[in-house]
């Protein structure tokens, strides 16, 4: 330690490292490079994201001389979540004047990495410093400068960061002020942005960012990189395609989301007195914050970057401006369509009624104008139209083709997730599986692959599962083997499956139909109802999500009594939730599974039932905490000053802990399908109110579930009963799913055999 490091100006450094299935040799080399730093490390916080590498890290740091803190999450976590947990712990255990650095498990730090970074922070007074890096692979340097390889511009302001992140987390060193302001990280349903971008944005609006244009880290590239280095401009979908629109809309939405999160966080920081944002730096976010922006400022930014020769940044900013302008244009047009034109017509009608007391005829179009007509194709449900060609190829491998509406993580809810899980189970049994997104473009193939691989790991499949992705809206042709099997997962994909089998001339005429609800019930009596119902008369083998749904179909005559069908119990990890420690609340917490846009979830009925319960029991706002989760909606004001706060979708990694905080759950579903939330809530220790439907009675699954008729009166009575029953005992947390079918893995064992047969045969009843 130098004299300066031992003096009053010395700032201890805490390193936060995220560890997930590391290569031992790489981890050892990285830890050795930390040990050799010329500016000593005071503390290491190791987040064991895979929950199994504690011993490996402990052995590698045995004689390092650091204080090592281990953070082992309840479940495997992403890098984003891991660094959030690590920073929270680092703030708790580090000195008040500590500096913080992030570290990947497989890179190599140069000996003076920390020393030069500390010196630069002291020289500039910035909130964060980041450095260049060398890119290495298989022991060789592939690029001497990451900055040059990625064509990074010399601008680390907030507005530039929102266009394209220029800060790599493992090269950073930052102040406690940044660390404190950054946690908790903003919620996201999948990995749309990384921790280093969030930290950089926070630093950029505090005291700014400085950079060292010298490589102080060797950035190792290999097949398991979470992000990896990129070279130059990245490809985007073809101009004006649906995928192109979604790509730029998604990129712009992330930028606006982060800008708003930063602005709100700075308000919190000021209120808490833990930091002071620089108003000039914060102003850089303004083009993303105005609700009435037309895009002109972003377009002007784009032009300036173009003139400076930075085409990538210029294009990104210009496209953001275009999206912003299109947003305002669309909004104005919607206002005209939904209000102005109709209002003008109504005004004219009233005026004509006054004088002359009669309505004029409709104006005929000019002779040279084509009269509007309807085309028969416009009445076809677009979801049933295949957007890609199918071709049988002798070179195509034998595969199982799983058709799902979307493969974007943010659009994957329980139904699609179950379909993906069945595909992964088949892949684990040796089937070659290709997932086909039929409705929506795959926004990011890498993000989707990472998401599906994560589900495979969660199910215990590890690295043994292989699968392919096919985007049915952007890719033109799907090559099939003549013996491929098709799996449909929604009523419109059932029609697609039948057409694919017919058009490609596949040998196996039956497709597998994953039925997870009575889908005609999603619609009013009309074309969609009829088309959904028609799908049940196609040539398929059914796979039912629960015996309750199977028996409902049998009661309608859609499946013969004792006829061939597979069925399985919901894929809910009961022990995982039943083993959670209960969170203690100051007042009882009541949570509504609130999805106003989904009619079968009976949101209005649930709200009225809760309002009635509160009124009948004279409960004051100070006596209860009311929340709604599922889909984000405006808060709901109830009588007596009560307010239901909407949290929207809970991130998967936070879901178990949130469940353990619920005292009373209200989760409704007007269909023969037993949805997951009431079962998960009950296993986590909540008293749950749900509704009956026909023969469906979820109270038979466990003592913690109360079932009532789907009326305001009956549901309010059930909520009152749950309120008076008090806390759930350990025994009442037991939920038995055996009556709903076999575990999904056992069902897939039989389905795998059926799919593997050369001749289509009937599946045994299950």
XYZ file of C-alpha atoms in Angstrom:
766
model
C 0.000 0.000 0.000
C 1.361 3.416 -0.940
C 1.546 6.395 1.427
C -1.382 7.994 -0.343
C -3.459 4.837 0.005
C -2.798 4.694 3.717
C -3.671 8.363 4.287
C -6.921 10.141 4.913
C -7.721 10.343 1.178
C -7.723 6.570 0.792
C -11.083 5.198 -0.408
C -11.603 1.476 0.126
C -12.872 -0.377 -2.951
C -15.610 -2.993 -2.852
C -15.850 -5.287 -5.857
C -19.201 -6.889 -6.740
C -18.881 -10.085 -8.774
C -21.739 -12.106 -10.283
C -21.021 -15.821 -10.661
C -23.034 -18.253 -12.757
C -21.741 -21.689 -13.796
C -18.172 -20.397 -14.148
C -15.337 -22.094 -15.979
C -13.025 -22.781 -13.008
C -9.844 -21.803 -14.875
C -11.350 -18.500 -16.025
C -12.682 -17.690 -12.551
C -9.323 -18.476 -10.954
C -7.517 -16.240 -13.457
C -9.934 -13.378 -12.829
C -9.631 -13.653 -9.049
C -5.850 -13.766 -9.372
C -5.965 -10.520 -11.363
C -7.959 -8.934 -8.525
C -5.378 -10.149 -6.053
C -2.601 -8.475 -8.069
C -4.152 -4.999 -8.106
C -1.699 -2.239 -7.175
C -4.543 -0.497 -5.339
C -5.784 -3.080 -2.841
C -9.361 -4.347 -2.765
C -10.996 -4.038 0.663
C -13.967 -6.321 0.141
C -15.452 -8.729 -2.390
C -19.201 -9.311 -2.627
C -19.798 -12.535 -4.541
C -23.323 -13.112 -5.816
C -23.683 -16.843 -6.424
C -26.345 -16.584 -9.123
C -26.248 -20.327 -9.853
C -26.609 -21.096 -6.102
C -23.929 -23.786 -6.329
C -20.506 -22.139 -6.702
C -19.870 -20.964 -3.122
C -17.215 -23.615 -2.451
C -15.413 -22.831 -5.709
C -15.204 -19.111 -4.883
C -14.263 -19.763 -1.266
C -11.341 -21.971 -2.307
C -10.150 -19.443 -4.894
C -10.183 -16.527 -2.411
C -8.897 -18.397 0.652
C -5.622 -16.455 0.876
C -6.604 -13.232 -0.906
C -6.736 -11.115 2.229
C -10.162 -9.692 1.418
C -13.380 -9.744 3.364
C -15.697 -11.869 1.211
C -19.485 -11.629 1.492
C -21.597 -14.244 -0.215
C -25.064 -13.501 -1.564
C -26.988 -16.648 -2.472
C -30.412 -15.798 -3.987
C -33.460 -17.961 -3.344
C -33.499 -18.892 -7.031
C -31.104 -18.680 -9.950
C -30.863 -15.066 -11.083
C -29.935 -13.111 -14.191
C -26.858 -10.890 -14.308
C -29.132 -7.843 -13.963
C -30.707 -9.112 -10.781
C -27.398 -10.455 -9.459
C -25.639 -7.088 -9.617
C -28.648 -5.417 -7.989
C -28.494 -7.861 -5.069
C -24.717 -7.485 -4.911
C -24.838 -3.680 -4.765
C -27.468 -3.768 -2.030
C -25.208 -5.991 0.079
C -22.117 -3.940 -0.787
C -23.785 -0.768 0.473
C -24.620 -2.497 3.753
C -21.105 -3.823 4.471
C -18.815 -1.163 2.950
C -17.281 1.926 4.530
C -19.073 5.285 4.067
C -16.320 6.526 1.714
C -16.104 3.307 -0.294
C -15.924 3.152 -4.076
C -17.557 0.336 -5.994
C -16.548 -1.722 -9.001
C -18.363 -4.440 -10.929
C -16.614 -7.594 -12.015
C -17.451 -10.422 -14.399
C -16.340 -13.946 -13.574
C -14.268 -14.625 -16.663
C -12.369 -11.459 -17.598
C -8.866 -10.384 -16.522
C -8.108 -7.029 -14.910
C -4.804 -5.315 -15.607
C -2.827 -4.713 -12.370
C -3.357 -0.942 -12.405
C -7.035 -1.028 -13.310
C -8.333 0.169 -9.945
C -5.433 2.522 -9.214
C -5.800 4.450 -12.460
C -9.580 4.550 -12.098
C -9.378 5.909 -8.547
C -6.902 8.559 -9.690
C -9.174 9.613 -12.555
C -12.199 9.918 -10.276
C -10.182 12.066 -7.863
C -8.853 14.238 -10.707
C -12.219 14.927 -12.347
C -14.672 14.712 -9.464
C -16.945 12.584 -11.689
C -19.429 10.064 -10.357
C -18.189 7.188 -12.504
C -15.149 6.298 -14.555
C -14.999 3.604 -17.204
C -12.124 2.410 -19.335
C -11.348 0.798 -22.637
C -10.744 -2.959 -22.823
C -8.917 -5.461 -24.960
C -11.033 -8.227 -26.484
C -9.558 -11.701 -26.057
C -10.666 -15.125 -27.196
C -8.938 -18.485 -26.712
C -5.875 -16.748 -25.277
C -5.422 -14.355 -28.213
C -6.153 -10.636 -28.470
C -8.808 -10.181 -31.158
C -9.173 -6.418 -30.722
C -6.820 -4.015 -28.986
C -9.629 -1.536 -28.240
C -13.243 -2.297 -27.426
C -14.022 1.387 -27.981
C -12.775 1.174 -31.570
C -14.337 -2.213 -32.281
C -17.779 -0.990 -31.220
C -17.225 2.475 -32.765
C -18.129 4.223 -29.526
C -18.558 7.981 -29.667
C -16.902 10.259 -27.138
C -20.138 11.229 -25.395
C -21.248 9.750 -22.073
C -24.159 12.126 -21.480
C -27.565 10.749 -20.581
C -29.105 11.463 -23.991
C -26.271 9.711 -25.824
C -26.495 6.722 -23.483
C -30.193 6.334 -24.225
C -29.354 6.019 -27.911
C -26.574 3.479 -27.393
C -24.814 2.452 -24.213
C -21.097 3.239 -24.240
C -20.251 2.053 -20.708
C -19.251 -1.557 -20.046
C -19.971 -2.554 -16.457
C -16.802 -4.521 -15.743
C -14.622 -1.475 -16.591
C -16.373 0.874 -14.156
C -15.553 2.398 -10.786
C -18.173 4.608 -9.142
C -19.098 6.410 -5.978
C -21.395 5.439 -3.124
C -23.757 8.183 -4.313
C -24.249 6.308 -7.600
C -24.647 2.944 -5.874
C -27.237 4.287 -3.437
C -29.222 6.063 -6.134
C -29.234 3.038 -8.447
C -30.928 0.501 -6.168
C -33.460 -0.890 -6.568
C -32.969 -1.361 -10.313
C -36.000 -0.619 -12.548
C -38.336 -3.539 -13.152
C -38.338 -5.352 -16.494
C -40.045 -8.594 -17.482
C -37.034 -9.832 -19.443
C -33.514 -8.585 -20.244
C -34.319 -5.499 -22.331
C -31.426 -3.487 -20.883
C -28.450 -4.295 -18.680
C -27.284 -3.083 -15.291
C -24.376 -1.076 -16.692
C -26.686 1.176 -18.729
C -28.799 1.934 -15.657
C -25.736 2.723 -13.522
C -24.280 4.905 -16.275
C -27.515 6.905 -16.592
C -27.591 7.519 -12.836
C -23.946 8.662 -12.860
C -24.494 10.821 -15.949
C -27.098 13.020 -14.222
C -25.224 13.279 -10.911
C -21.632 14.469 -11.378
C -21.107 12.962 -14.789
C -18.929 10.260 -16.314
C -15.285 10.321 -17.271
C -13.437 7.747 -19.350
C -9.916 6.412 -19.686
C -9.124 5.629 -23.302
C -6.644 2.924 -22.354
C -7.502 -0.775 -22.011
C -7.400 -1.849 -18.374
C -9.409 -5.065 -18.709
C -9.107 -8.098 -20.961
C -12.686 -8.792 -22.069
C -12.950 -12.528 -22.635
C -15.263 -13.733 -25.411
C -16.722 -17.233 -25.371
C -19.961 -19.059 -26.114
C -21.488 -18.347 -22.693
C -21.129 -14.539 -22.723
C -24.269 -12.783 -21.481
C -23.672 -9.854 -23.840
C -20.305 -9.972 -25.581
C -18.535 -7.419 -27.702
C -20.122 -6.293 -30.932
C -18.553 -4.809 -33.997
C -19.904 -1.640 -35.520
C -23.500 -1.155 -36.574
C -25.997 -3.892 -35.818
C -28.456 -5.255 -38.350
C -32.119 -4.306 -38.155
C -35.187 -5.777 -39.906
C -36.132 -4.743 -43.416
C -37.565 -1.266 -43.932
C -41.239 -0.711 -43.068
C -41.878 -4.343 -42.191
C -43.847 -5.249 -39.097
C -40.628 -6.415 -37.464
C -38.971 -3.088 -38.350
C -41.787 -1.147 -36.667
C -41.625 -3.315 -33.548
C -37.830 -3.032 -33.413
C -37.757 0.762 -33.420
C -40.861 1.140 -31.271
C -39.308 -1.232 -28.735
C -35.947 0.571 -28.747
C -37.634 3.949 -28.339
C -39.899 2.641 -25.558
C -36.903 1.378 -23.595
C -35.232 4.790 -23.906
C -38.353 6.620 -22.698
C -38.869 4.123 -19.883
C -35.323 4.576 -18.629
C -35.465 8.373 -18.972
C -38.587 8.482 -16.828
C -37.101 6.035 -14.300
C -33.969 8.201 -13.981
C -35.992 11.398 -13.557
C -38.233 9.842 -10.901
C -35.241 8.326 -9.118
C -33.547 11.712 -8.945
C -36.682 13.123 -7.339
C -36.417 10.381 -4.709
C -32.704 11.084 -4.229
C -33.321 14.793 -3.658
C -36.185 14.093 -1.264
C -34.046 11.660 0.746
C -31.077 14.027 0.792
C -28.687 11.331 -0.472
C -27.617 13.128 -3.626
C -28.069 16.143 -5.855
C -28.605 15.739 -9.612
C -27.029 18.243 -11.954
C -29.946 20.131 -13.520
C -28.019 20.715 -16.732
C -27.189 17.036 -17.090
C -30.748 16.037 -16.185
C -32.049 18.352 -18.922
C -30.503 15.987 -21.467
C -33.442 13.653 -20.820
C -36.047 16.267 -21.739
C -36.739 15.083 -25.324
C -37.870 11.753 -23.871
C -39.972 13.191 -21.053
C -42.385 15.575 -22.783
C -45.778 13.925 -23.441
C -46.362 16.299 -26.372
C -42.983 15.988 -28.129
C -43.141 15.861 -31.920
C -39.686 14.341 -32.396
C -38.013 17.444 -33.803
C -35.268 17.591 -31.139
C -34.332 13.964 -31.646
C -34.351 14.407 -35.418
C -32.053 17.433 -35.022
C -29.749 15.329 -32.825
C -29.686 12.728 -35.564
C -28.710 15.265 -38.202
C -25.874 16.627 -36.031
C -24.483 13.136 -35.437
C -24.686 12.377 -39.153
C -22.737 15.552 -39.972
C -20.083 14.474 -37.455
C -19.714 11.191 -39.337
C -21.400 9.046 -36.659
C -23.993 7.394 -38.868
C -25.060 4.783 -36.305
C -25.869 7.327 -33.615
C -27.430 9.656 -36.152
C -29.689 6.937 -37.493
C -30.686 5.829 -33.996
C -31.613 9.361 -32.914
C -33.458 10.093 -36.167
C -35.479 6.901 -35.849
C -36.376 7.793 -32.282
C -37.557 11.164 -33.552
C -39.600 9.444 -36.245
C -41.252 7.173 -33.686
C -42.002 10.162 -31.456
C -43.575 12.038 -34.349
C -45.556 8.978 -35.415
C -46.791 8.611 -31.847
C -48.267 12.109 -31.867
C -49.691 11.682 -35.381
C -51.355 8.389 -34.445
C -52.789 9.910 -31.270
C -54.278 12.866 -33.152
C -55.780 10.573 -35.775
C -57.318 8.368 -33.094
C -58.844 11.447 -31.508
C -60.305 12.466 -34.863
C -61.676 9.003 -35.547
C -63.110 8.377 -32.113
C -64.426 11.828 -31.316
C -64.083 14.797 -33.654
C -65.569 13.408 -36.878
C -68.462 11.740 -35.080
C -69.101 14.892 -33.053
C -69.151 17.050 -36.187
C -71.590 14.671 -37.860
C -73.821 14.697 -34.785
C -73.752 18.518 -34.712
C -74.747 18.669 -38.379
C -77.568 16.194 -37.828
C -78.990 18.301 -34.998
C -78.664 21.481 -37.056
C -80.450 19.919 -40.049
C -83.177 18.685 -37.685
C -83.801 22.310 -36.647
C -83.857 23.620 -40.173
C -84.928 22.513 -42.693
C -86.116 19.552 -40.579
C -84.699 16.916 -42.881
C -81.324 15.266 -43.394
C -79.486 15.700 -46.714
C -78.405 12.647 -48.638
C -74.889 11.260 -48.567
C -72.537 13.101 -50.898
C -71.539 10.996 -53.890
C -67.798 10.691 -54.558
C -66.381 12.594 -57.551
C -66.432 10.668 -60.840
C -62.662 10.144 -60.810
C -62.644 8.772 -57.286
C -62.774 5.038 -56.718
C -65.719 4.074 -54.532
C -64.699 2.219 -51.382
C -65.369 -1.516 -51.527
C -64.833 -4.442 -49.215
C -62.702 -7.413 -50.114
C -63.576 -10.899 -48.935
C -60.033 -11.348 -47.584
C -60.585 -8.480 -45.134
C -63.069 -10.680 -43.251
C -60.483 -13.414 -42.681
C -58.913 -13.490 -39.222
C -55.280 -12.566 -39.885
C -54.101 -15.003 -37.220
C -55.356 -17.938 -39.272
C -53.411 -16.854 -42.372
C -49.955 -18.353 -42.657
C -47.363 -15.657 -43.402
C -44.597 -18.056 -44.431
C -44.225 -20.771 -47.016
C -43.741 -24.418 -46.068
C -41.580 -26.784 -48.061
C -40.776 -30.428 -47.534
C -37.069 -31.077 -47.894
C -35.338 -34.446 -47.822
C -32.428 -32.791 -46.026
C -34.616 -31.336 -43.269
C -34.266 -33.210 -39.969
C -37.283 -34.858 -38.362
C -38.672 -32.267 -35.939
C -41.569 -31.363 -33.713
C -42.891 -27.943 -34.716
C -44.478 -25.967 -31.854
C -46.676 -23.051 -32.996
C -46.997 -20.221 -30.453
C -48.349 -16.667 -30.918
C -45.204 -14.957 -29.598
C -41.729 -15.811 -28.340
C -40.894 -12.384 -26.931
C -40.303 -12.763 -23.172
C -42.449 -9.753 -22.286
C -45.407 -11.343 -24.116
C -45.016 -14.807 -22.609
C -47.681 -15.427 -19.977
C -48.712 -18.735 -18.406
C -50.301 -20.287 -21.516
C -47.366 -19.712 -23.865
C -44.925 -20.576 -21.069
C -46.606 -23.972 -20.653
C -46.360 -24.607 -24.401
C -42.656 -23.728 -24.320
C -42.141 -26.027 -21.327
C -43.769 -28.952 -23.150
C -41.523 -28.289 -26.140
C -38.477 -28.268 -23.852
C -39.602 -31.500 -22.201
C -39.849 -33.110 -25.647
C -36.407 -31.759 -26.544
C -34.991 -33.257 -23.339
C -36.295 -36.630 -24.564
C -34.380 -36.393 -27.804
C -36.913 -34.722 -30.100
C -35.646 -31.937 -32.348
C -37.936 -29.034 -31.511
C -38.489 -25.797 -33.418
C -40.569 -23.024 -31.845
C -42.463 -20.967 -34.442
C -43.748 -17.474 -33.556
C -46.904 -17.195 -35.677
C -48.321 -13.790 -34.735
C -45.626 -11.369 -33.570
C -42.048 -10.874 -34.782
C -39.229 -12.081 -32.566
C -37.868 -8.761 -31.335
C -34.505 -10.186 -30.268
C -33.468 -13.732 -31.095
C -30.708 -13.634 -28.479
C -33.114 -12.433 -25.798
C -35.634 -15.132 -26.677
C -32.984 -17.843 -26.699
C -31.737 -16.694 -23.315
C -35.270 -16.700 -21.933
C -36.036 -20.224 -23.166
C -32.673 -21.517 -21.976
C -33.469 -20.012 -18.585
C -36.747 -21.925 -18.445
C -34.882 -25.097 -19.383
C -32.448 -24.566 -16.516
C -35.313 -23.802 -14.158
C -36.911 -27.126 -15.118
C -33.622 -28.921 -14.482
C -32.816 -29.623 -18.135
C -29.452 -27.824 -17.972
C -27.443 -27.658 -21.139
C -28.815 -30.877 -22.607
C -31.746 -29.236 -24.404
C -31.415 -27.948 -27.945
C -34.076 -26.092 -29.905
C -34.508 -23.845 -32.927
C -36.435 -20.608 -33.394
C -38.397 -19.573 -36.468
C -40.111 -16.201 -36.870
C -43.283 -16.739 -38.861
C -43.692 -13.042 -39.637
C -40.190 -12.186 -40.858
C -38.796 -15.457 -42.243
C -40.157 -16.513 -45.597
C -39.943 -20.306 -45.661
C -40.010 -23.126 -43.132
C -38.369 -26.351 -44.286
C -40.078 -29.477 -43.011
C -39.512 -33.195 -43.080
C -42.441 -35.200 -44.408
C -42.737 -36.887 -41.007
C -42.668 -33.766 -38.842
C -45.228 -33.433 -36.068
C -47.093 -30.154 -35.543
C -48.176 -28.842 -32.133
C -50.890 -26.167 -31.962
C -51.295 -24.078 -28.829
C -54.246 -21.750 -29.562
C -57.382 -22.057 -31.679
C -56.001 -20.074 -34.627
C -52.748 -22.028 -34.592
C -54.869 -25.183 -34.791
C -56.210 -23.930 -38.130
C -52.624 -23.106 -39.154
C -51.480 -26.598 -38.153
C -54.166 -28.225 -40.279
C -53.220 -26.029 -43.263
C -49.503 -26.783 -42.862
C -50.164 -30.523 -42.814
C -52.356 -30.213 -45.899
C -50.166 -27.848 -47.916
C -46.884 -29.608 -47.134
C -48.389 -33.067 -47.598
C -47.114 -34.326 -44.262
C -47.523 -38.012 -43.518
C -49.027 -37.574 -40.060
C -52.476 -36.076 -40.481
C -53.167 -35.562 -36.798
C -51.589 -32.629 -35.024
C -51.122 -32.269 -31.285
C -53.505 -29.663 -29.836
C -52.551 -28.149 -26.467
C -55.892 -27.003 -25.045
C -55.607 -24.756 -22.004
C -59.076 -23.238 -21.863
C -62.415 -23.215 -23.654
C -61.309 -20.491 -26.038
C -64.696 -19.674 -27.662
C -65.600 -18.291 -24.240
C -63.080 -15.499 -24.780
C -65.423 -13.873 -27.316
C -69.003 -12.778 -27.821
C -71.078 -15.028 -30.070
C -69.756 -14.199 -33.507
C -67.039 -15.078 -36.050
C -64.232 -15.551 -33.510
C -66.430 -17.719 -31.305
C -67.393 -19.834 -34.317
C -63.816 -20.164 -35.591
C -62.495 -21.071 -32.143
C -65.183 -23.701 -31.728
C -64.534 -25.028 -35.236
C -60.962 -25.808 -34.223
C -62.297 -28.537 -31.927
C -63.656 -30.432 -34.921
C -60.294 -30.701 -36.730
C -58.127 -33.823 -36.808
C -55.975 -33.705 -33.680
C -54.979 -35.452 -30.485
C -55.857 -33.262 -27.470
C -53.524 -32.394 -24.616
C -55.561 -30.807 -21.814
C -54.261 -28.529 -19.116
C -55.981 -30.316 -16.201
C -58.620 -33.013 -15.981
C -61.163 -30.305 -15.092
C -60.862 -28.861 -18.595
C -60.848 -32.326 -20.169
C -64.058 -33.245 -18.357
C -65.681 -29.968 -19.410
C -64.954 -30.776 -23.049
C -66.410 -34.232 -22.531
C -69.561 -32.683 -21.055
C -69.942 -30.677 -24.284
C -69.462 -33.764 -26.433
C -66.195 -32.414 -27.881
C -64.271 -35.399 -26.538
C -65.849 -38.835 -26.304
C -66.163 -40.279 -22.773
C -63.109 -42.480 -22.302
C -61.736 -41.259 -25.630
C -58.092 -40.639 -26.327
C -56.660 -37.567 -24.644
C -53.641 -36.492 -22.671
C -54.031 -34.324 -19.592
C -51.666 -32.870 -17.010
C -51.742 -30.890 -13.808
C -50.653 -27.238 -13.786
C -46.875 -26.851 -13.859
C -46.724 -25.191 -10.446
C -43.795 -25.856 -8.146
C -45.829 -26.273 -4.953
C -42.831 -27.065 -2.675
C -41.108 -23.899 -3.882
C -43.981 -21.707 -2.716
C -44.944 -23.783 0.322
C -41.388 -23.504 1.613
C -41.313 -19.707 1.533
C -40.933 -17.838 4.793
C -43.882 -15.548 5.342
C -43.307 -11.789 5.084
C -44.651 -9.796 8.029
C -46.882 -6.842 7.150
C -47.837 -3.914 9.379
C -51.447 -4.407 8.287
C -53.064 -7.303 6.364
C -52.362 -7.185 2.643
C -55.160 -8.013 0.196
C -54.110 -8.562 -3.411
C -56.423 -8.713 -6.431
C -55.295 -10.514 -9.576
C -56.264 -7.554 -11.732
C -56.366 -7.769 -15.514
C -59.103 -5.329 -16.635
C -58.519 -6.083 -20.319
C -59.184 -9.815 -19.822
C -62.930 -10.232 -19.371
C -62.776 -13.749 -17.914
C -60.749 -12.471 -14.950
C -63.858 -10.557 -13.800
C -61.969 -7.435 -12.739
C -65.121 -5.299 -12.197
C -66.721 -8.064 -10.118
C -63.578 -8.441 -8.015
C -63.345 -4.684 -7.381
C -67.015 -4.472 -6.386
C -66.683 -7.497 -4.109
C -63.707 -5.942 -2.308
C -65.531 -2.602 -2.022
C -68.570 -4.374 -0.555
C -66.398 -6.320 1.898
C -64.709 -3.139 3.129
C -68.018 -1.326 3.543
C -69.825 -4.179 5.303
C -66.980 -4.679 7.770
C -66.310 -0.948 8.379
C -62.627 -1.402 7.619
C -60.565 1.784 7.569
C -57.760 2.531 5.062
C -55.230 2.341 7.886
C -56.261 -1.246 8.605
C -55.542 -2.855 5.223
C -53.141 -2.657 2.274
C -54.888 -3.085 -1.097
C -52.904 -4.027 -4.202
C -53.622 -5.232 -7.745
C -51.173 -7.275 -9.818
C -51.312 -8.791 -13.296
C -51.660 -5.955 -15.801
C -50.907 -2.324 -15.037
C -53.986 -0.089 -14.734
C -54.893 3.165 -12.969
C -55.283 2.939 -9.205
C -58.888 2.270 -8.157
C -60.553 4.522 -5.580
C -63.048 2.674 -3.372
C -65.562 3.928 -0.863
C -64.388 5.050 2.553
C -61.137 6.528 1.214
C -59.671 3.166 0.220
C -57.403 2.902 -2.809
C -56.259 -0.182 -4.730
C -52.701 0.442 -5.906
C -51.821 -1.224 -9.221
C -48.366 -2.817 -9.435
C -48.807 -4.479 -12.822
C -46.806 -7.582 -13.673
C -44.399 -8.663 -10.941
C -40.940 -9.612 -12.308
C -40.443 -13.377 -12.178
C -37.454 -13.135 -9.855
C -39.456 -11.052 -7.332
C -42.623 -13.142 -7.625
C -41.996 -15.708 -4.843
C -41.139 -13.072 -2.238
C -44.175 -11.031 -3.251
C -46.456 -14.074 -2.910
C -45.183 -14.633 0.616
C -46.361 -11.112 1.561
C -50.022 -11.702 0.586
C -52.492 -12.332 3.416
C -55.656 -12.491 1.314
C -55.753 -13.089 -2.427
C -58.679 -12.558 -4.778
C -58.103 -14.300 -8.100
C -61.039 -14.887 -10.415
C -61.378 -16.844 -13.651
C -64.756 -17.378 -15.317
C -63.775 -20.471 -17.259
C -63.243 -24.210 -16.709
C -59.495 -23.634 -16.500
C -58.001 -23.413 -12.986
C -55.558 -20.535 -13.336
C -52.187 -20.528 -11.578
C -52.374 -17.453 -9.275
C -54.923 -18.786 -6.738
C -52.972 -22.040 -6.349
C -49.630 -20.250 -6.054
C -51.017 -17.757 -3.542
C -52.474 -20.552 -1.399
C -49.214 -22.523 -1.401
C -47.345 -19.367 -0.334
C -49.618 -19.012 2.712
C -52.392 -16.649 1.625
C -56.084 -17.233 2.059
C -57.437 -17.156 -1.473
C -60.876 -16.391 -2.810
C -61.667 -17.669 -6.275
C -64.843 -18.483 -8.154
C -66.501 -21.708 -9.149
C -67.435 -22.544 -12.732
C -69.589 -25.568 -13.523
C -67.917 -28.475 -11.734
C -64.721 -26.494 -11.022
C -64.175 -26.119 -7.286
C -60.583 -25.273 -6.367
C -61.382 -25.400 -2.635
C -60.975 -29.172 -2.977
C -57.242 -28.648 -3.584
C -56.437 -27.164 -0.167
C -57.895 -25.606 2.973
C -56.423 -22.213 2.107
C -58.682 -21.791 -0.951
C -62.257 -20.538 -0.655
C -64.520 -20.994 -3.672
C -67.649 -18.918 -4.264
C -70.168 -18.235 -6.983
C -68.973 -15.439 -9.317
C -71.296 -12.797 -7.884
C -70.408 -9.662 -5.932
C -72.488 -10.804 -2.956
C -71.000 -14.303 -2.699
C -67.414 -13.179 -3.291
C -67.713 -10.381 -0.706
C -68.997 -12.939 1.785
C -66.000 -15.183 1.030
C -63.535 -12.295 1.501
C -65.157 -11.537 4.857
C -64.779 -15.183 5.876
C -61.086 -15.129 4.915
C -60.576 -11.884 6.860
C -62.064 -13.391 10.017
C -60.196 -16.703 9.691
C -56.837 -15.023 10.257
C -53.405 -16.363 9.340
C -53.030 -19.616 7.430
C -51.495 -22.508 9.338
C -48.621 -24.556 7.930
C -51.008 -27.436 7.309
C -53.442 -25.280 5.351
C -50.638 -24.342 2.930
C -50.702 -27.871 1.550
C -52.092 -27.956 -1.998
C -52.679 -31.326 -3.697
C -52.710 -31.175 -7.510
C -53.067 -34.904 -8.147
C -56.772 -34.665 -8.929
C -55.961 -32.266 -11.792
C -53.850 -34.757 -13.722
C -50.400 -36.241 -13.836
C -47.261 -34.103 -13.587
C -46.361 -32.594 -16.939
C -43.157 -34.649 -17.177
C -45.081 -37.919 -16.861
C -47.600 -36.796 -19.469
C -44.791 -35.823 -21.852
C -43.263 -39.288 -21.419
C -46.366 -40.742 -23.093
C -46.712 -37.878 -25.563
C -43.081 -38.414 -26.596
C -43.800 -42.064 -27.368
C -46.900 -41.129 -29.371
C -45.029 -38.497 -31.392
C -42.207 -40.931 -32.087
C -44.426 -43.552 -33.691
C -44.268 -43.942 -37.451
C -47.972 -44.532 -37.803
C -50.486 -42.233 -36.174
C -52.184 -44.086 -33.341
C -54.499 -43.055 -30.602
C -53.061 -41.981 -27.280
C -54.187 -43.807 -24.223
C -56.663 -42.007 -22.011
C -55.011 -40.132 -19.184
